[in-house]
DNA sequence: TTGTAGGCGTTATCAG
DNA sequence: CTGATAACGCCTACAA
């Protein structure tokens, strides 16, 4: 039987209240008594029952997730993971609110952020691009004492408390490694399709990709980035053009969160099968494309882990306690046809 | 504020005890009152506070993990994950006991299992080969009402309640896919090194590997399995012999849980760099081998996930409640130089 | 068949 | 500075 506060109160010859005071480092206890209690604590090997503590404390965490209203399927999977987490969050005394803003509309985002304050929110997780407006809105929240974590794409300039997501440079490196290894040794060129060079995660991935290609696969030519802005028409046109113009093309790296248009084009293009395609994020589209052999590899992050990590971190920050960094590291996952779920 | 049992008691015009009875589906309540209470429950949207329930119930889970005393580093990582889980298990009211038996000694294993019974254990997780002795010992435990899960290597003939680990056929397929894709198009042959054909997981992996190689990479010759029995000397000799005898060798697939001896040989062999090496399980050895380029890819399972899943499943079985299969699926992870943690 | 009262391990209020 | 005492949300004898 684990020792309880009662046991250590008895052992130290003090009352429950006093034990609680030293346990929670509250003032108003003689140094002498503190010593006695602490002695009893580690003599009996006491560890506090967190669930009982939370019960008594009546602690609730009101957390807000701010996500773009974007066409990319990835955001949808993130939303799904969030509502999944919401179902079991009652057990953690956590209330999750999901706020949306139209993608690419910083003003709407700022308006959304304005509705949040220390009085109604214990922590905010944000998946948004890093613009000046956003930076200011976050600064206000932070100075109001609300913990902030950046989701998927980092917001370093905002002074966010933490970033939850993969190391995107390493993610790009991983994509590059797979591209090079799958490619064979024949030379050729690789097309790089980004969603937007405004998005920090896209830029970092491209950087990592270029590093590895230059270091380890110099015989492959990496073409300049093409921005699709997640527009299906643009993507279709651009990809077709390059496929026609570059008969030496042997691979395509899709950097952004969405690959629907790319997959669409490839599905009907006669050269698709000879190309090595590497994309990011596992969604219904990339999943199906892996299965049918259109895409060769996906570099992904587990949205469930992302959401749960954000929740843990926000609760910890809100309590002013530390986190275990190793536990919050989001893995860079590689998915191919054969390890698909 | 979430509604509590008190609220629904009030709403239904009954006492706490009655609410509790219908909540836990206990007998001794009129159909009529049951209806009234249930009506109140889903009218107020009540969900029980599991932590408070567990606190009141004083439920404890005494779980045992039975692991081999084996030289493979993989078992060490599993042990580590287990003791890691042990540190935070107090919060889950779970007591974890780790029992060891000398690898390859079924009698010792059976003796170990004999010390367990329904009186001292609420669930057992076993990582062991499938032998008749083991089957009987497990049958006894099961008929005693103790839930059993197989760990890493399945024990289907024992009637275990659940298997926690990767689908090893798919794991072998994944290894085959990587071998084929990394290999280039030049033909050649691949050596397959198993730890023992007695181990079910090894057999299943080999099976999956062969499937993919035959389906998708028929130009590569897959050599017969070589059994190392996790003996470093045997491994060293066998690998060297094949390297000398088969100049057309282009790859090695290490099927077992241990790759130390293989890595050792390769580190000094002049042909190592031209070979594609695929191994299983991320350990300090394979990690370092990935980093230095000796191994190209590792197919792995997260031992942390394995342990946590086993704990969840055993608790659920012990409570006689269902599990969420999707949540308990262990991912087949692919690790290369660039996504190494 | 139903209700009362006490307890699970912790925190928090209010006297002393 | 310290100690009773009453919560927190739920479970469970025991009594009615």
XYZ file of C-alpha atoms (C1' of nucleotides) in Angstrom:
714
model
C 0.000 0.000 0.000
C 1.374 3.358 -0.977
C 1.851 5.826 1.856
C -0.608 8.720 1.956
C -0.469 12.212 3.363
C -2.042 10.791 6.497
C 0.844 8.407 6.952
C 3.464 11.072 6.643
C 1.476 13.408 8.899
C 1.470 10.709 11.521
C 5.151 9.914 10.979
C 6.173 13.551 11.211
C 3.839 14.239 14.102
C 2.034 17.082 12.360
C -1.362 17.627 10.787
C -2.560 17.015 7.259
C -2.639 20.717 6.528
C 1.005 21.148 7.405
C 2.032 18.251 5.238
C 0.080 19.783 2.389
C 1.817 23.067 2.910
C 5.289 21.646 2.568
C 4.164 19.381 -0.260
C 3.028 22.402 -2.230
C 5.864 24.604 -1.055
C 3.540 27.107 0.568
C 4.796 29.606 3.087
C 4.049 29.683 6.773
C 5.914 26.640 8.031
C 8.978 26.613 10.285
C 12.126 25.421 8.654
C 12.286 22.801 11.361
C 8.861 21.343 10.582
C 9.600 21.413 6.881
C 12.659 19.281 7.574
C 10.705 16.827 9.691
C 8.014 16.455 7.071
C 10.468 16.089 4.232
C 12.339 13.467 6.197
C 9.139 11.486 6.642
C 8.293 11.956 2.970
C 11.372 10.369 1.573
C 11.687 7.872 4.353
C 8.267 6.435 3.536
C 8.856 6.957 -0.169
C 5.761 9.025 -0.574
C 4.604 10.071 -4.043
C 1.489 12.190 -4.296
C -1.582 10.795 -5.975
C -2.047 13.247 -8.814
C -5.572 12.160 -9.600
C -6.709 12.714 -6.055
C -4.940 16.044 -6.028
C -6.655 17.143 -9.216
C -9.968 16.005 -7.871
C -9.592 18.089 -4.757
C -8.142 21.008 -6.635
C -11.028 21.111 -9.096
C -8.533 22.176 -11.704
C -9.864 22.664 -15.243
C -7.885 23.493 -18.335
C -9.671 25.612 -20.906
C -7.535 25.289 -24.024
C -8.054 26.795 -27.472
C -6.757 25.470 -30.783
C -6.565 28.000 -33.586
C -6.509 26.409 -37.045
C -6.815 27.694 -40.590
C -9.856 26.979 -42.708
C -7.661 25.550 -45.453
C -8.263 23.233 -48.389
C -5.392 20.924 -47.494
C -6.487 17.573 -46.234
C -3.764 17.707 -43.608
C -5.653 20.334 -41.670
C -8.659 18.058 -41.759
C -6.669 15.188 -40.253
C -5.443 17.555 -37.580
C -9.020 18.585 -36.830
C -10.012 14.953 -36.633
C -7.210 14.169 -34.194
C -8.357 17.132 -32.159
C -11.949 16.034 -31.899
C -10.721 12.535 -31.104
C -8.700 13.992 -28.243
C -11.742 15.979 -27.220
C -13.695 12.819 -26.606
C -11.320 11.592 -23.922
C -10.320 15.001 -22.624
C -13.004 15.002 -19.973
C -10.898 12.516 -18.042
C -8.049 15.025 -18.027
C -10.309 17.867 -16.902
C -9.539 19.572 -20.159
C -11.971 21.559 -22.273
C -10.892 21.979 -25.876
C -12.249 24.761 -28.044
C -11.437 24.836 -31.752
C -11.272 28.239 -33.462
C -10.980 28.636 -37.217
C -9.882 31.465 -39.445
C -9.872 31.694 -43.254
C -6.439 30.638 -44.491
C -4.358 33.541 -45.711
C -6.371 36.137 -43.851
C -4.214 37.498 -41.039
C -6.852 40.038 -40.037
C -9.435 37.377 -39.416
C -6.840 35.459 -37.453
C -6.066 38.487 -35.315
C -9.783 39.046 -34.702
C -10.056 35.456 -33.580
C -7.094 35.795 -31.261
C -8.600 38.939 -29.770
C -11.511 36.956 -28.383
C -9.055 35.065 -26.173
C -7.758 36.278 -22.836
C -6.537 35.026 -19.505
C -10.076 35.155 -18.179
C -11.471 32.614 -20.612
C -8.455 30.586 -21.681
C -5.637 28.683 -19.965
C -3.599 28.027 -23.101
C -3.589 28.416 -26.873
C -2.191 26.237 -29.650
C -1.768 27.991 -32.985
C -1.213 26.672 -36.479
C -0.653 29.809 -38.548
C 1.912 31.633 -40.639
C 4.299 34.047 -39.001
C 3.106 37.559 -39.862
C 3.567 40.829 -37.936
C -0.106 41.025 -37.015
C -0.029 37.565 -35.591
C 3.123 38.336 -33.690
C 1.473 41.275 -31.965
C -1.690 39.395 -31.132
C 0.335 36.597 -29.611
C 2.500 39.049 -27.697
C -0.649 40.487 -26.132
C -1.893 37.056 -25.123
C 1.467 36.165 -23.674
C 1.749 39.364 -21.673
C -1.710 38.531 -20.417
C -0.139 35.350 -19.045
C -1.655 32.859 -21.470
C 0.727 30.050 -22.535
C 1.133 29.649 -26.284
C 2.399 26.748 -28.378
C 3.032 26.829 -32.102
C 1.671 23.860 -34.016
C 3.308 22.186 -37.042
C 4.926 25.416 -38.286
C 7.040 27.272 -35.765
C 6.546 30.901 -34.738
C 9.923 31.663 -33.139
C 9.661 35.443 -33.415
C 6.469 35.510 -31.368
C 8.092 34.224 -28.224
C 5.773 31.207 -28.159
C 6.460 28.979 -25.175
C 6.966 25.835 -27.202
C 6.822 24.354 -30.685
C 5.009 21.086 -31.333
C 5.843 19.451 -34.633
C 8.647 17.803 -36.484
C 12.007 19.398 -37.057
C 11.189 20.493 -40.589
C 14.795 20.720 -41.690
C 15.282 17.103 -40.694
C 11.977 16.317 -42.398
C 13.307 17.796 -45.621
C 16.556 15.888 -45.171
C 14.639 12.669 -44.747
C 12.695 13.361 -47.939
C 15.957 14.070 -49.731
C 17.536 10.877 -48.473
C 14.612 8.812 -49.717
C 14.568 10.632 -53.038
C 18.251 9.944 -53.539
C 18.119 6.326 -52.438
C 14.997 5.431 -54.414
C 16.262 7.230 -57.437
C 19.015 4.955 -58.617
C 22.281 6.316 -59.875
C 21.349 7.680 -63.268
C 21.530 11.445 -62.783
C 18.439 13.307 -63.920
C 16.582 16.127 -62.234
C 14.071 16.582 -59.425
C 11.190 19.017 -59.321
C 10.339 20.686 -56.018
C 6.770 21.788 -55.472
C 6.135 24.029 -52.468
C 2.859 25.394 -51.299
C 4.252 28.824 -50.490
C 7.623 30.249 -49.598
C 5.843 32.292 -46.929
C 5.265 29.196 -44.883
C 8.174 28.631 -42.589
C 7.834 24.850 -42.542
C 7.966 24.733 -46.338
C 11.129 26.815 -46.405
C 12.825 24.680 -43.770
C 11.946 21.451 -45.552
C 13.312 22.755 -48.812
C 16.503 23.747 -47.008
C 17.016 20.293 -45.520
C 16.203 18.641 -48.829
C 18.824 20.720 -50.619
C 21.442 19.946 -47.963
C 21.122 16.201 -48.407
C 20.895 16.336 -52.173
C 24.062 18.406 -52.350
C 25.959 16.313 -49.784
C 24.954 12.827 -50.814
C 23.422 12.906 -54.281
C 25.260 15.601 -56.233
C 24.615 13.841 -59.536
C 20.934 14.720 -59.271
C 19.931 18.214 -60.350
C 17.442 19.896 -58.042
C 15.241 22.419 -59.837
C 14.083 25.733 -58.334
C 10.966 25.690 -56.146
C 7.597 26.054 -57.834
C 4.913 27.681 -55.704
C 1.458 26.176 -56.012
C -0.275 28.222 -53.326
C -2.320 25.091 -52.781
C -4.205 25.916 -55.945
C -5.185 22.846 -57.901
C -5.173 24.543 -61.285
C -1.763 26.097 -60.830
C -0.362 22.806 -59.638
C -1.777 20.887 -62.566
C -0.435 23.360 -65.084
C 2.998 23.716 -63.545
C 3.563 20.005 -63.159
C 2.457 19.269 -66.712
C 4.710 21.968 -68.074
C 7.782 20.703 -66.323
C 7.037 17.115 -67.283
C 6.959 18.213 -70.911
C 9.923 20.552 -70.747
C 12.266 18.263 -68.842
C 12.461 14.776 -70.288
C 15.296 14.126 -67.809
C 12.966 14.606 -64.824
C 13.146 11.589 -62.533
C 11.483 12.759 -59.355
C 9.113 15.186 -57.684
C 9.305 16.385 -54.081
C 6.019 17.779 -52.802
C 6.933 19.956 -49.851
C 3.562 21.302 -48.715
C 0.741 19.852 -46.672
C -1.435 19.105 -49.669
C -0.764 16.789 -52.571
C -4.197 16.248 -54.039
C -3.632 18.163 -57.265
C -0.237 16.584 -57.804
C -1.637 13.102 -57.354
C -4.458 13.977 -59.717
C -2.067 14.963 -62.489
C 0.207 11.994 -61.966
C -2.619 9.524 -62.000
C -3.172 10.240 -65.670
C 0.307 11.097 -66.870
C 2.119 8.393 -68.788
C 5.513 9.209 -67.286
C 4.320 9.059 -63.688
C 5.384 5.461 -63.097
C 9.008 6.150 -63.895
C 9.180 9.050 -61.458
C 10.092 8.867 -57.787
C 7.533 10.849 -55.826
C 8.087 11.909 -52.227
C 5.428 13.919 -50.400
C 4.577 15.070 -46.884
C 1.747 14.185 -44.524
C -0.406 11.092 -44.508
C -3.968 11.881 -45.603
C -6.640 9.963 -47.439
C -5.121 11.221 -50.702
C -1.491 10.339 -50.035
C -2.565 7.076 -48.447
C -4.402 6.032 -51.580
C -1.543 7.277 -53.751
C 0.929 5.143 -51.807
C -1.300 2.145 -52.150
C -1.642 2.521 -55.896
C 2.042 3.251 -56.406
C 1.653 6.854 -57.522
C 3.623 8.115 -54.534
C 6.674 6.188 -53.341
C 7.167 7.603 -49.869
C 5.504 10.008 -47.471
C 7.310 11.865 -44.712
C 4.782 12.479 -42.012
C 4.023 13.444 -38.460
C 1.428 11.705 -36.327
C -1.309 14.287 -35.844
C -2.527 12.389 -32.801
C 0.862 12.803 -31.171
C 0.964 16.450 -32.153
C -2.371 17.130 -30.520
C -1.653 15.153 -27.357
C 1.751 16.776 -26.977
C 0.231 20.236 -27.360
C -2.298 19.386 -24.666
C 0.358 18.114 -22.260
C 2.605 21.094 -22.840
C -0.171 23.651 -22.420
C -1.337 22.035 -19.197
C 2.220 21.984 -17.891
C 2.878 25.604 -18.834
C -0.422 26.618 -17.339
C 0.582 24.906 -14.099
C 4.003 26.471 -14.300
C 5.670 23.067 -14.166
C 8.345 21.722 -16.496
C 7.942 19.355 -19.411
C 9.975 16.312 -20.407
C 11.437 17.441 -23.721
C 12.211 13.904 -24.892
C 8.573 12.947 -24.444
C 7.404 15.886 -26.527
C 9.618 15.262 -29.510
C 7.482 14.535 -32.573
C 8.849 11.748 -34.707
C 9.534 12.069 -38.392
C 7.678 9.110 -39.811
C 8.386 7.430 -43.106
C 5.459 5.736 -44.763
C 5.657 3.547 -47.837
C 3.235 1.138 -49.486
C 4.048 -1.684 -47.091
C 3.872 -0.044 -43.665
C 0.725 1.883 -44.401
C -1.122 1.615 -41.058
C -19.496 22.693 -14.913
C -19.926 19.034 -15.665
C -22.916 17.358 -14.042
C -22.128 14.953 -11.200
C -23.904 11.963 -9.747
C -25.492 14.354 -7.294
C -27.024 16.357 -10.101
C -28.555 13.361 -11.775
C -29.725 11.992 -8.435
C -31.539 15.242 -7.850
C -32.904 15.362 -11.392
C -34.174 11.795 -11.208
C -35.455 12.205 -7.682
C -33.470 9.286 -6.281
C -30.440 8.815 -4.080
C -26.757 8.649 -4.935
C -26.667 4.946 -4.325
C -29.397 4.272 -6.828
C -27.686 6.349 -9.467
C -24.512 4.425 -8.801
C -26.358 1.154 -9.187
C -27.704 1.948 -12.622
C -24.378 3.507 -13.605
C -22.630 0.253 -12.855
C -25.460 -1.918 -14.119
C -25.946 -3.551 -10.747
C -29.128 -5.419 -9.905
C -31.777 -4.400 -7.454
C -33.334 -1.452 -9.198
C -36.816 -1.283 -10.674
C -36.961 -1.004 -14.414
C -38.905 2.165 -13.901
C -36.227 3.867 -11.805
C -33.558 2.712 -14.186
C -35.408 4.509 -16.952
C -35.781 7.675 -14.894
C -32.109 7.722 -14.006
C -30.974 7.011 -17.550
C -33.215 9.760 -18.816
C -31.608 12.202 -16.404
C -28.152 10.924 -17.387
C -28.403 11.651 -21.035
C -30.519 14.714 -20.558
C -27.828 16.345 -18.451
C -25.105 14.834 -20.615
C -23.424 13.146 -17.694
C -20.084 11.391 -18.152
C -18.545 9.728 -15.136
C -15.278 11.019 -13.753
C -13.141 7.936 -14.096
C -10.359 9.204 -11.883
C -12.744 9.894 -9.032
C -14.273 6.477 -9.561
C -10.893 4.782 -9.415
C -10.000 6.735 -6.327
C -13.115 5.607 -4.543
C -12.808 2.075 -5.817
C -9.207 1.767 -4.660
C -8.532 -0.292 -7.723
C -4.964 -1.505 -8.221
C -3.551 -3.412 -11.158
C -0.763 -5.849 -10.352
C 0.768 -6.669 -13.710
C 3.700 -8.915 -14.549
C 5.994 -8.717 -17.562
C 7.882 -11.889 -18.401
C 10.974 -11.286 -20.513
C 13.935 -13.390 -21.631
C 17.405 -12.811 -20.268
C 18.780 -12.488 -23.786
C 21.908 -10.950 -25.255
C 20.005 -8.939 -27.859
C 20.014 -5.245 -27.198
C 16.366 -5.109 -28.210
C 15.324 -6.821 -25.020
C 17.316 -4.229 -23.124
C 15.437 -1.400 -24.819
C 12.187 -3.140 -23.965
C 13.281 -3.393 -20.335
C 14.179 0.256 -20.341
C 10.787 1.236 -21.727
C 9.249 -0.893 -19.018
C 11.063 0.762 -16.163
C 10.281 4.107 -17.727
C 6.612 3.158 -17.680
C 7.053 1.998 -14.126
C 8.038 5.460 -13.011
C 4.733 6.969 -14.041
C 2.605 3.912 -13.372
C 1.802 4.991 -9.842
C -0.537 7.566 -11.339
C -2.431 4.760 -13.059
C -2.609 2.687 -9.895
C -0.549 0.079 -11.664
C 2.200 -2.024 -10.122
C 4.593 -3.495 -12.649
C 6.694 -6.529 -11.828
C 9.361 -7.694 -14.271
C 10.208 -11.391 -14.330
C 13.143 -12.799 -16.259
C 14.000 -16.237 -17.538
C 17.156 -17.462 -19.308
C 16.552 -17.272 -23.058
C 16.073 -20.668 -24.643
C 15.160 -22.358 -21.381
C 11.466 -23.267 -21.492
C 11.629 -25.041 -18.131
C 12.858 -21.958 -16.351
C 10.145 -20.000 -18.101
C 7.487 -22.431 -16.939
C 8.813 -22.267 -13.378
C 8.570 -18.503 -13.539
C 5.018 -18.656 -14.829
C 4.076 -21.045 -12.024
C 4.740 -18.354 -9.448
C 1.901 -16.335 -10.933
C -1.768 -16.796 -10.133
C -5.012 -14.906 -9.886
C -4.274 -14.180 -6.242
C -1.133 -12.203 -6.876
C -1.503 -10.968 -10.447
C -4.129 -9.125 -12.480
C -2.482 -9.587 -15.861
C 0.610 -10.965 -17.585
C 2.533 -9.815 -20.649
C 4.851 -12.419 -22.145
C 7.686 -12.160 -24.640
C 8.653 -15.782 -25.263
C 8.784 -18.430 -27.960
C 5.808 -20.662 -28.547
C 6.607 -24.068 -27.050
C 4.256 -26.756 -25.684
C 5.387 -26.168 -22.089
C 4.682 -22.499 -22.377
C 1.316 -23.194 -23.918
C 0.290 -25.311 -20.935
C 1.537 -22.840 -18.367
C -0.368 -20.070 -20.074
C -3.483 -22.212 -20.347
C -3.360 -22.719 -16.580
C -3.048 -18.997 -15.939
C -5.875 -18.267 -18.311
C -8.185 -20.823 -16.766
C -7.313 -19.189 -13.477
C -8.797 -16.030 -14.951
C -5.590 -14.088 -15.472
C -5.526 -12.015 -18.689
C -2.538 -12.657 -20.949
C -1.018 -10.632 -23.755
C 1.773 -11.770 -26.050
C 4.532 -9.245 -26.596
C 6.456 -8.688 -29.839
C 6.175 -12.339 -30.951
C 2.676 -13.743 -31.044
C 1.520 -16.878 -29.205
C -1.698 -17.679 -31.075
C -1.894 -21.322 -29.987
C -1.966 -20.378 -26.324
C -5.255 -18.539 -26.535
C -3.632 -15.317 -25.311
C -6.175 -12.511 -25.052
C -4.254 -10.123 -27.263
C -1.048 -9.611 -29.193
C 0.945 -6.395 -28.820
C 3.522 -5.808 -31.512
C 3.852 -5.169 -35.190
C 2.351 -7.341 -37.877
C 5.566 -9.168 -38.591
C 4.581 -10.215 -42.083
C 4.021 -6.568 -42.962
C 7.308 -5.782 -41.195
C 9.109 -8.224 -43.470
C 7.296 -6.771 -46.484
C 8.435 -3.303 -45.488
C 12.024 -4.500 -45.194
C 11.729 -6.127 -48.614
C 10.320 -2.999 -50.161
C 13.194 -0.903 -48.839
C 15.741 -3.496 -49.910
C 14.338 -3.511 -53.433
C 14.017 0.242 -53.729
C 17.437 1.041 -52.275
C 19.060 -1.653 -54.298
C 19.003 -0.148 -57.755
C 18.181 -2.234 -60.799
C 21.294 -4.288 -61.202
C 20.181 -7.773 -60.180
C 22.469 -9.412 -57.652
C 21.587 -11.403 -54.578
C 20.491 -10.755 -51.006
C 21.540 -12.636 -47.901
C 18.967 -13.251 -45.190
C 20.197 -13.619 -41.635
C 17.682 -14.901 -39.102
C 18.203 -15.401 -35.438
C 16.282 -18.674 -35.328
C 13.562 -20.300 -37.361
C 11.935 -21.296 -34.068
C 10.979 -17.726 -33.403
C 7.612 -17.005 -34.903
C 8.323 -13.342 -35.575
C 11.462 -14.242 -37.525
C 9.546 -16.709 -39.664
C 6.764 -14.233 -40.387
C 9.197 -11.490 -41.342
C 11.039 -13.787 -43.712
C 7.716 -14.733 -45.269
C 6.707 -11.120 -45.888
C 10.145 -10.289 -47.214
C 9.981 -13.111 -49.739
C 6.511 -12.079 -50.865
C 7.602 -8.570 -51.779
C 10.861 -9.634 -53.341
C 9.046 -12.116 -55.568
C 6.226 -9.738 -56.471
C 8.120 -6.544 -57.016
C 11.819 -7.281 -57.379
C 12.096 -10.629 -59.141
C 15.473 -9.709 -60.625
C 17.034 -9.936 -57.171
C 17.954 -13.410 -55.952
C 17.073 -14.059 -52.314
C 19.351 -16.605 -50.684
C 18.204 -19.205 -48.122
C 18.011 -18.146 -44.469
C 21.130 -18.435 -42.359
C 20.512 -19.052 -38.660
C 22.789 -17.154 -36.299
C 21.133 -18.180 -33.029
C 22.219 -14.758 -31.859
C 25.737 -16.074 -31.573
C 28.333 -13.502 -32.466
C 30.924 -15.990 -33.640
C 28.550 -17.867 -35.880
C 27.297 -14.623 -37.361
C 30.766 -13.332 -38.050
C 31.837 -16.557 -39.737
C 28.690 -17.007 -41.803
C 28.617 -13.439 -43.051
C 32.273 -13.469 -44.001
C 31.862 -16.760 -45.847
C 28.961 -15.538 -47.926
C 30.690 -12.255 -48.680
C 33.617 -14.207 -50.061
C 31.598 -16.858 -51.870
C 29.093 -14.522 -53.514
C 30.697 -11.590 -55.263
C 27.261 -10.746 -56.654
C 25.904 -10.097 -53.162
C 24.308 -6.659 -53.013
C 22.354 -6.702 -49.805
C 21.817 -8.236 -46.372
C 18.522 -8.491 -44.513
C 18.947 -9.001 -40.774
C 15.663 -10.452 -39.568
C 16.289 -10.929 -35.842
C 16.264 -8.586 -32.876
C 20.023 -8.328 -32.661
C 22.460 -6.986 -35.212
C 25.568 -6.335 -33.176
C 27.726 -9.086 -34.679
C 26.611 -8.226 -38.203
C 27.476 -4.588 -37.721
C 30.802 -5.603 -36.247
C 31.732 -7.616 -39.328
C 30.542 -4.977 -41.744
C 32.418 -2.206 -40.036
C 35.685 -3.754 -41.133
C 34.744 -5.393 -44.405
C 35.797 -3.574 -47.540
C 32.641 -4.490 -49.462
C 30.267 -3.234 -46.771
C 29.742 0.175 -48.318
C 28.418 -1.213 -51.574
C 25.852 -3.379 -49.802
C 22.338 -2.387 -48.887
C 21.718 -3.392 -45.285
C 18.254 -3.554 -43.749
C 17.814 -4.604 -40.130
C 15.138 -4.662 -37.443
C 14.741 -2.774 -34.173
C 16.315 0.483 -33.153
C 18.991 -0.024 -30.477
C 22.222 1.720 -29.615
C 23.970 -0.554 -32.118
C 21.643 -0.069 -35.076
C 21.357 3.608 -34.249
C 25.097 4.083 -34.481
C 25.247 1.897 -37.589
C 22.635 4.076 -39.281
C 24.523 7.193 -38.352
C 27.786 5.888 -39.759
C 26.183 4.528 -42.897
C 26.798 0.849 -42.177
C 23.068 0.125 -42.086
C 20.763 1.828 -44.576
C 17.388 1.306 -42.966
C 15.890 -0.128 -39.810
C 12.353 -1.455 -39.530
C 11.325 -0.965 -35.949
C 8.585 -0.830 -33.382
C 8.420 1.766 -30.638
C 9.046 -0.157 -27.436
C 7.428 2.631 -25.460
C 4.233 2.159 -27.409
C 4.453 -1.596 -27.023
C 4.718 -1.336 -23.260
C 1.997 1.277 -22.864
C -0.340 -0.665 -25.117
C 0.254 -3.850 -23.133
C -0.556 -1.972 -19.927
C -3.766 -0.506 -21.336
C -4.913 -3.826 -22.737
C -4.193 -5.749 -19.548
C -6.044 -3.204 -17.434
C -8.992 -3.315 -19.810
C -9.096 -7.113 -19.857
C -8.771 -7.204 -16.097
C -11.749 -4.874 -15.836
C -13.603 -6.908 -18.395
C -14.078 -3.880 -20.628
C -13.339 -3.594 -24.319
C -10.321 -2.055 -25.992
C -10.105 0.313 -28.968
C -8.246 -1.840 -31.497
C -7.151 1.124 -33.626
C -5.461 2.660 -30.613
C -3.547 -0.519 -29.884
C -2.109 -1.027 -33.335
C 1.684 -0.841 -33.172
C 3.175 1.067 -36.077
C 5.848 -0.326 -38.322
C 8.443 2.407 -38.214
C 11.095 3.041 -40.813
C 14.257 4.658 -39.561
C 17.060 5.931 -41.758
C 20.052 8.169 -41.126
C 18.039 11.355 -41.410
C 15.005 10.717 -39.211
C 17.000 9.146 -36.415
C 15.125 10.680 -33.469
C -35.940 -1.975 -3.823
C -33.968 2.180 -1.964
C -31.349 5.445 1.075
C -27.693 6.983 4.600
C -23.213 7.685 5.905
C -18.487 7.185 5.549
C -14.282 6.885 2.971
C -10.719 7.046 -1.168
C -6.131 10.864 -1.111
C -5.716 15.469 -1.712
C -6.616 20.510 -1.192
C -8.529 24.684 1.023
C -10.836 27.443 4.432
C -11.021 29.175 8.763
C -10.059 29.241 13.418
C -6.689 28.969 17.022
C 2.849 29.073 12.422
C -0.474 25.071 12.946
C -4.622 22.132 13.081
C -9.522 20.731 12.487
C -12.825 20.141 9.140
C -15.217 20.227 4.982
C -15.079 19.615 0.249
C -13.892 17.137 -4.742
C -16.890 13.012 -7.469
C -17.607 8.526 -6.866
C -18.230 3.807 -4.513
C -19.981 0.697 -0.925
C -21.216 -1.351 3.457
C -25.116 -1.360 6.112
C -29.625 -0.018 7.336
C -34.397 0.878 6.243
